[in-house]
Short mmCIF file of C-alpha atoms in Angstrom, two decimals:
data_model
loop_
_atom_site.label_atom_id
_atom_site.label_comp_id
_atom_site.label_asym_id
_atom_site.label_seq_id
_atom_site.Cartn_x
_atom_site.Cartn_y
_atom_site.Cartn_z
CA MET A 486 0.00 0.00 0.00
CA ALA A 487 1.39 3.37 -1.02
CA ASN A 488 1.69 6.04 1.65
CA ILE A 489 0.68 9.38 0.14
CA LEU A 490 0.89 12.83 1.74
CA LEU A 491 -1.04 15.42 -0.26
CA LEU A 492 -0.30 19.11 0.24
CA GLY A 493 -3.03 21.49 -0.88
CA ALA A 494 -6.38 19.70 -0.58
CA GLY A 495 -8.38 22.35 -2.39
CA ALA A 496 -10.29 21.86 -5.63
CA VAL A 497 -7.70 19.77 -7.50
CA GLY A 498 -6.17 18.19 -4.42
CA ALA A 499 -9.51 16.99 -3.07
CA VAL A 500 -10.22 15.10 -6.30
CA TYR A 501 -6.85 13.37 -6.12
CA VAL A 502 -7.37 12.53 -2.45
CA TYR A 503 -10.49 10.63 -3.53
CA ASN A 504 -8.70 9.13 -6.55
CA PHE A 505 -5.86 7.74 -4.43
CA MET A 506 -8.22 6.52 -1.68
CA ARG A 507 -10.14 4.58 -4.34
CA ALA A 508 -6.84 3.08 -5.46
CA GLY A 509 -6.30 1.70 -1.97
CA ALA A 510 -3.52 4.06 -0.93
CA ASN A 511 -3.00 5.33 2.61
CA VAL A 512 -3.73 9.04 2.08
CA THR A 513 -3.19 11.95 4.46
CA ALA A 514 -4.39 15.37 3.30
CA ILE A 515 -2.90 18.65 4.50
CA CYS A 516 -5.75 21.17 4.62
CA ARG A 517 -5.54 24.85 5.37
CA SER A 518 -8.56 27.13 5.03
CA ASN A 519 -10.93 24.15 4.82
CA TYR A 520 -9.33 22.18 7.69
CA GLU A 521 -12.08 22.59 10.29
CA VAL A 522 -14.86 21.55 7.92
CA VAL A 523 -12.99 18.62 6.38
CA LYS A 524 -11.75 17.37 9.75
CA LYS A 525 -15.33 17.35 11.06
CA ASP A 526 -17.39 16.42 8.00
CA GLY A 527 -15.00 15.21 5.29
CA PHE A 528 -15.34 16.12 1.61
CA THR A 529 -18.47 16.13 -0.51
CA MET A 530 -17.87 15.91 -4.24
CA HIS A 531 -20.44 16.50 -6.96
CA SER A 532 -19.15 14.86 -10.12
CA VAL A 533 -20.28 13.38 -13.40
CA ARG A 534 -17.28 11.08 -13.51
CA PHE A 535 -17.44 9.73 -9.94
CA GLY A 536 -21.02 10.58 -9.03
CA ASN A 537 -21.99 12.42 -5.85
CA VAL A 538 -19.72 11.06 -3.14
CA HIS A 539 -18.77 11.77 0.45
CA TYR A 540 -15.36 10.75 1.79
CA THR A 541 -13.40 11.34 4.95
CA PRO A 542 -9.61 11.18 4.57
CA ASP A 543 -7.05 11.48 7.31
CA VAL A 544 -6.49 15.23 7.71
CA VAL A 545 -3.73 17.32 9.27
CA ARG A 546 -2.93 21.04 9.36
CA THR A 547 0.79 20.95 8.61
CA VAL A 548 3.57 18.86 7.13
CA ALA A 549 5.20 18.74 10.56
CA GLU A 550 2.05 17.19 12.04
CA ALA A 551 2.04 14.55 9.31
CA ALA A 552 5.75 13.88 9.78
CA SER A 553 5.31 13.39 13.53
CA ARG A 554 3.36 10.18 12.82
CA GLY A 555 6.50 8.37 11.77
CA ILE A 556 5.16 7.23 8.39
CA SER A 557 7.62 6.67 5.55
CA TRP A 558 5.96 8.61 2.73
CA ASP A 559 6.24 7.09 -0.73
CA TYR A 560 4.82 10.21 -2.39
CA ILE A 561 4.39 13.82 -1.42
CA ILE A 562 1.80 15.14 -3.87
CA VAL A 563 1.84 18.94 -4.15
CA CYS A 564 -1.44 20.42 -5.40
CA SER A 565 -1.07 23.85 -3.82
CA LYS A 566 -0.65 27.03 -5.87
CA CYS A 567 2.84 27.47 -7.28
CA MET A 568 4.50 30.52 -5.72
CA PRO A 569 8.18 30.67 -6.74
CA GLY A 570 10.34 32.80 -4.48
CA SER A 571 7.97 32.59 -1.53
CA THR A 572 9.20 32.24 2.04
CA PRO A 573 9.39 29.54 3.25
CA SER A 574 10.02 27.80 -0.04
CA LEU A 575 8.13 24.69 -1.07
CA GLY A 576 11.24 22.63 -0.44
CA GLU A 577 11.45 23.96 3.11
CA ILE A 578 7.73 23.36 3.72
CA ILE A 579 7.86 19.67 2.80
CA LYS A 580 11.26 18.98 4.40
CA PRO A 581 9.96 17.34 7.63
CA ALA A 582 8.22 14.61 5.59
CA VAL A 583 10.82 13.92 2.90
CA GLY A 584 12.63 10.62 3.29
CA PRO A 585 15.54 9.30 1.20
CA LYS A 586 13.18 7.55 -1.26
CA THR A 587 10.18 9.87 -1.12
CA ALA A 588 8.96 10.90 -4.57
CA ILE A 589 7.98 14.56 -4.81
CA VAL A 590 5.14 15.15 -7.27
CA LEU A 591 4.35 18.66 -8.51
CA ILE A 592 0.77 18.89 -9.79
CA GLN A 593 1.03 22.62 -10.38
CA ASN A 594 0.73 25.23 -13.09
CA GLY A 595 3.53 27.20 -14.65
CA ILE A 596 6.91 26.75 -16.24
CA ASN A 597 10.41 26.31 -14.82
CA ILE A 598 8.89 25.48 -11.43
CA GLU A 599 10.97 22.41 -10.63
CA THR A 600 14.47 23.82 -10.14
CA GLU A 601 14.11 24.95 -6.53
CA VAL A 602 12.90 21.54 -5.31
CA ALA A 603 15.37 19.67 -7.52
CA ALA A 604 18.28 21.59 -6.04
CA MET A 605 17.18 20.82 -2.48
CA TYR A 606 16.44 17.12 -3.09
CA PRO A 607 18.79 16.00 -5.90
CA SER A 608 18.53 12.29 -5.07
CA ASN A 609 14.75 12.02 -4.68
CA PRO A 610 12.47 11.19 -7.60
CA LEU A 611 10.91 14.47 -8.77
CA LEU A 612 7.82 14.17 -10.96
CA SER A 613 6.50 17.18 -12.84
CA CYS A 614 2.83 16.95 -13.82
CA VAL A 615 0.40 18.81 -16.04
CA VAL A 616 -3.21 18.46 -14.96
CA TYR A 617 -6.51 18.99 -16.75
CA LEU A 618 -9.35 18.83 -14.24
CA PRO A 619 -12.45 21.11 -14.31
CA THR A 620 -12.93 21.40 -10.57
CA THR A 621 -13.89 24.12 -8.09
CA GLN A 622 -14.25 24.19 -4.32
CA ILE A 623 -17.62 25.94 -4.09
CA SER A 624 -17.50 26.07 -0.29
CA PRO A 625 -15.08 24.60 2.27
CA GLY A 626 -14.99 20.86 1.72
CA VAL A 627 -17.55 20.89 -1.11
CA ILE A 628 -16.12 20.14 -4.55
CA ASP A 629 -17.78 20.63 -7.94
CA TYR A 630 -15.78 18.42 -10.25
CA GLY A 631 -17.37 18.90 -13.66
CA ALA A 632 -20.92 18.60 -12.33
CA SER A 633 -22.09 22.11 -13.21
CA GLN A 634 -20.36 21.90 -16.62
CA ASN A 635 -21.36 18.27 -17.34
CA GLU A 636 -17.68 17.44 -17.91
CA THR A 637 -15.70 14.31 -17.17
CA LEU A 638 -12.26 15.56 -18.25
CA ASN A 639 -9.56 13.95 -16.14
CA ARG A 640 -5.99 13.91 -17.39
CA LEU A 641 -2.67 13.87 -15.59
CA GLU A 642 0.50 14.08 -17.67
CA ILE A 643 3.56 12.88 -15.76
CA GLY A 644 7.27 13.12 -16.40
CA THR A 645 10.50 13.02 -14.44
CA TYR A 646 12.54 16.13 -13.78
CA PRO A 647 14.92 16.21 -15.42
CA ALA A 648 13.90 14.16 -18.45
CA SER A 649 17.26 12.38 -18.20
CA ALA A 650 16.51 11.09 -14.68
CA ALA A 651 17.54 7.57 -13.74
CA GLN A 652 15.34 4.65 -14.80
CA VAL A 653 14.37 4.01 -11.18
CA HIS A 654 12.80 7.48 -11.10
CA LYS A 655 10.96 6.78 -14.36
CA ASP A 656 9.65 3.59 -12.79
CA VAL A 657 8.21 5.70 -9.96
CA ALA A 658 6.40 7.82 -12.57
CA GLU A 659 4.90 4.68 -14.09
CA HIS A 660 3.78 3.48 -10.67
CA LEU A 661 2.08 6.79 -9.96
CA ALA A 662 0.23 6.57 -13.28
CA ARG A 663 -1.00 3.10 -12.39
CA LEU A 664 -2.29 4.37 -9.04
CA VAL A 665 -4.19 7.20 -10.72
CA LYS A 666 -5.76 4.78 -13.20
CA LYS A 667 -6.64 2.28 -10.49
CA GLY A 668 -8.52 5.03 -8.68
CA GLY A 669 -10.55 5.94 -11.75
CA GLY A 670 -8.48 8.74 -13.24
CA ASN A 671 -6.45 9.05 -16.44
CA ALA A 672 -2.68 9.39 -16.49
CA ASP A 673 0.09 9.17 -19.06
CA VAL A 674 3.85 9.19 -18.62
CA PHE A 675 6.06 11.18 -20.99
CA ASP A 676 9.80 10.86 -21.52
CA ASP A 677 10.00 14.66 -21.50
CA ILE A 678 7.20 16.56 -19.74
CA GLN A 679 8.39 20.04 -20.74
CA PRO A 680 6.63 20.17 -24.15
CA ARG A 681 3.40 19.34 -22.29
CA ARG A 682 4.04 22.12 -19.78
CA TRP A 683 4.73 24.63 -22.53
CA GLY A 684 1.68 23.46 -24.45
CA LYS A 685 -0.53 24.27 -21.47
CA LEU A 686 1.33 27.53 -20.87
CA VAL A 687 0.29 28.73 -24.33
CA VAL A 688 -3.24 28.83 -22.88
CA ASN A 689 -2.47 29.75 -19.28
CA ALA A 690 -0.08 32.65 -19.92
CA ALA A 691 -2.67 34.28 -22.16
CA TRP A 692 -6.02 33.52 -20.57
CA ASN A 693 -5.21 33.61 -16.87
CA PRO A 694 -3.81 37.17 -16.70
CA ILE A 695 -6.06 38.59 -19.44
CA SER A 696 -9.17 37.31 -17.70
CA ALA A 697 -7.91 38.46 -14.30
CA LEU A 698 -7.03 41.94 -15.52
CA SER A 699 -10.27 42.38 -17.49
CA LEU A 700 -12.48 40.59 -14.92
CA SER A 701 -13.94 38.64 -17.83
CA SER A 702 -14.47 35.02 -18.79
CA ASP A 703 -12.81 33.90 -22.01
CA ALA A 704 -15.98 34.18 -24.10
CA ASP A 705 -16.91 37.57 -22.63
CA PHE A 706 -13.45 38.96 -23.31
CA LEU A 707 -13.40 37.75 -26.91
CA ARG A 708 -16.71 39.56 -27.50
CA SER A 709 -15.60 42.72 -25.74
CA SER A 710 -13.74 44.52 -28.55
CA PRO A 711 -12.54 44.09 -32.16
CA GLY A 712 -8.94 43.65 -30.99
CA ALA A 713 -9.59 41.03 -28.32
CA VAL A 714 -8.97 37.98 -30.49
CA ASP A 715 -5.72 39.34 -31.89
CA LEU A 716 -4.47 40.22 -28.41
CA VAL A 717 -4.98 36.69 -27.12
CA ARG A 718 -3.47 35.19 -30.28
CA ASN A 719 -0.39 37.40 -30.11
CA VAL A 720 0.25 36.62 -26.45
CA MET A 721 0.03 32.93 -27.28
CA LEU A 722 2.49 33.42 -30.13
CA GLU A 723 4.97 35.07 -27.79
CA ILE A 724 4.91 31.92 -25.65
CA VAL A 725 5.44 29.87 -28.82
CA ALA A 726 8.45 32.04 -29.68
CA ILE A 727 10.06 31.41 -26.28
CA ALA A 728 9.46 27.67 -26.55
CA LYS A 729 10.99 27.57 -30.03
CA ALA A 730 14.06 29.50 -28.86
CA MET A 731 14.51 26.92 -26.09
CA GLY A 732 14.17 24.02 -28.52
CA ILE A 733 10.85 22.78 -27.10
CA GLN A 734 9.27 20.45 -29.65
CA GLY A 735 5.61 20.55 -30.71
CA VAL A 736 4.78 24.03 -29.41
CA ASP A 737 4.03 26.02 -32.56
CA GLU A 738 1.65 28.44 -34.24
CA ALA A 739 -0.77 25.67 -35.18
CA LEU A 740 -1.10 24.65 -31.52
CA ALA A 741 -1.80 28.25 -30.52
CA GLU A 742 -4.49 28.57 -33.20
CA THR A 743 -6.09 25.29 -32.11
CA HIS A 744 -6.31 26.53 -28.53
CA LEU A 745 -7.71 29.89 -29.64
CA ASP A 746 -10.34 28.27 -31.85
CA ARG A 747 -11.53 26.17 -28.92
CA HIS A 748 -12.14 29.28 -26.83
CA ARG A 749 -13.72 31.18 -29.72
CA ALA A 750 -16.25 28.37 -30.18
CA ARG A 751 -17.62 28.76 -26.66
CA THR A 752 -20.96 30.46 -26.16
CA VAL A 753 -20.72 30.19 -22.38
CA GLY A 754 -17.45 31.46 -21.02
CA LYS A 755 -15.13 29.85 -18.49
CA GLU A 756 -13.30 31.69 -15.74
CA PRO A 757 -9.68 30.61 -15.19
CA SER A 758 -8.29 30.19 -11.70
CA MET A 759 -6.45 33.51 -11.69
CA LEU A 760 -9.71 35.39 -12.23
CA THR A 761 -11.35 33.47 -9.37
CA ASP A 762 -8.40 34.30 -7.13
CA VAL A 763 -8.65 38.01 -8.00
CA ARG A 764 -12.39 38.05 -7.30
CA GLU A 765 -11.75 36.40 -3.92
CA ASN A 766 -8.72 38.63 -3.18
CA ARG A 767 -6.40 35.64 -2.92
CA PRO A 768 -2.76 35.33 -4.05
CA PHE A 769 -2.46 34.14 -7.64
CA GLU A 770 0.23 32.44 -9.70
CA VAL A 771 1.65 35.45 -11.51
CA GLU A 772 5.29 34.35 -11.20
CA ALA A 773 4.86 30.68 -12.15
CA ILE A 774 2.65 31.41 -15.15
CA VAL A 775 3.85 34.79 -16.44
CA GLY A 776 6.95 35.94 -14.58
CA ASN A 777 9.00 32.81 -15.28
CA ALA A 778 8.10 32.99 -18.96
CA VAL A 779 9.21 36.63 -19.13
CA ARG A 780 12.50 35.81 -17.43
CA LEU A 781 13.17 32.92 -19.82
CA ALA A 782 12.42 35.23 -22.75
CA LYS A 783 15.14 37.60 -21.54
CA GLU A 784 17.56 34.72 -21.03
CA TYR A 785 17.00 33.52 -24.61
CA ASP A 786 16.81 37.04 -26.09
CA VAL A 787 13.21 36.74 -27.25
CA LYS A 788 11.19 39.95 -27.51
CA VAL A 789 7.84 39.61 -25.73
CA PRO A 790 6.38 43.12 -25.40
CA LEU A 791 2.84 41.92 -24.68
CA LEU A 792 3.96 39.48 -21.99
CA ASP A 793 6.19 42.20 -20.50
CA ALA A 794 3.18 44.52 -20.24
CA ILE A 795 0.85 41.82 -18.92
CA TYR A 796 3.41 40.79 -16.30
CA ALA A 797 3.87 44.36 -15.08
CA LEU A 798 0.11 44.88 -14.82
CA ALA A 799 -0.57 41.51 -13.21
CA LYS A 800 2.28 42.02 -10.76
CA GLY A 801 0.84 45.41 -9.84
CA LEU A 802 -2.54 43.79 -9.23
CA TYR A 803 -0.90 41.05 -7.15
CA GLU A 804 0.91 43.59 -4.96
CA SER A 805 -2.29 45.62 -4.56
CA GLY A 806 -4.09 42.54 -3.29
CA LEU A 807 -1.21 41.77 -0.94
CA ARG A 808 -1.41 45.28 0.55
CA SER A 809 -5.17 45.03 1.02
CA ARG A 810 -4.86 41.69 2.80
CA GLN A 811 -2.11 43.06 5.03
CA ASP A 812 -4.24 46.11 5.87
CA ALA A 813 -7.23 43.90 6.64
CA ALA A 814 -5.08 41.73 8.92
CA LYS A 815 -3.88 44.81 10.83
CA GLU A 816 -7.49 45.90 11.32
CA GLY A 817 -8.53 42.46 12.47
CA VAL A 818 -10.78 41.83 9.49
CA VAL A 819 -11.18 38.13 8.69
#
């Protein structure tokens, strides 16, 4: 039986808690804002794929609490938001639970997010994952996984970091994929996960900040002005240009156009996670999704004027939200 510690049991994490429990794993979930509710009542998930289910995993508040139980963790699954440069770092947060053979699994958005953890744990298997899962936590402990959208999409793309990792690490990736499938999900292992990450970034680096800055769903934004479609397309093409400069295969203009066409075909818009975070005045993944791409563009001498502008605006919005939360904390506002 695999021992799994999952950090970040929000919308995505809660689905994987259920997935791994169904697979027969020993799962402990680290909850934060939803801890009290989940500890008392467990999770309720409304889903087309799994049906309407209630489940009660083992729940803790912190990694240190989980580590104090003396369990040798086979996997630490990270489903929390990716916040590069934060203090403490992700590597420091998970340190109490990391054993010599613990596999660290990053189910997170963004690009170039693995280096910090890889440097801290060079001998541990490090799995980088791209996830497609239409899920929202509509209230603490209550998960809408595709129910309101009548969707069953469930895809986890897994690869070692780096791609040249030892075969034993690649075997760990295969084992994780089997666990996901056993629990009712879909998973595929790739020799090199980076083209998959960049492929998703073509969408995320355009739609997340544009929707957050305009307070619009994708469909609403595309209908908002004559230049909206071209703006989204050109931001996507800047991501393509960075990927090409780095030698990433399969990330090209045709892929960008395919993604854009999918959004243009929608009559009912979708709100990406960054827009939801802005509406709720929560921190959002500006560095992982936009900032890292901008920095790589500079490193590879790729001109990305639209991404530069979007990053500056999104970073300003992020800092504004941070100040408002700090002010609220000083005033004792919850």
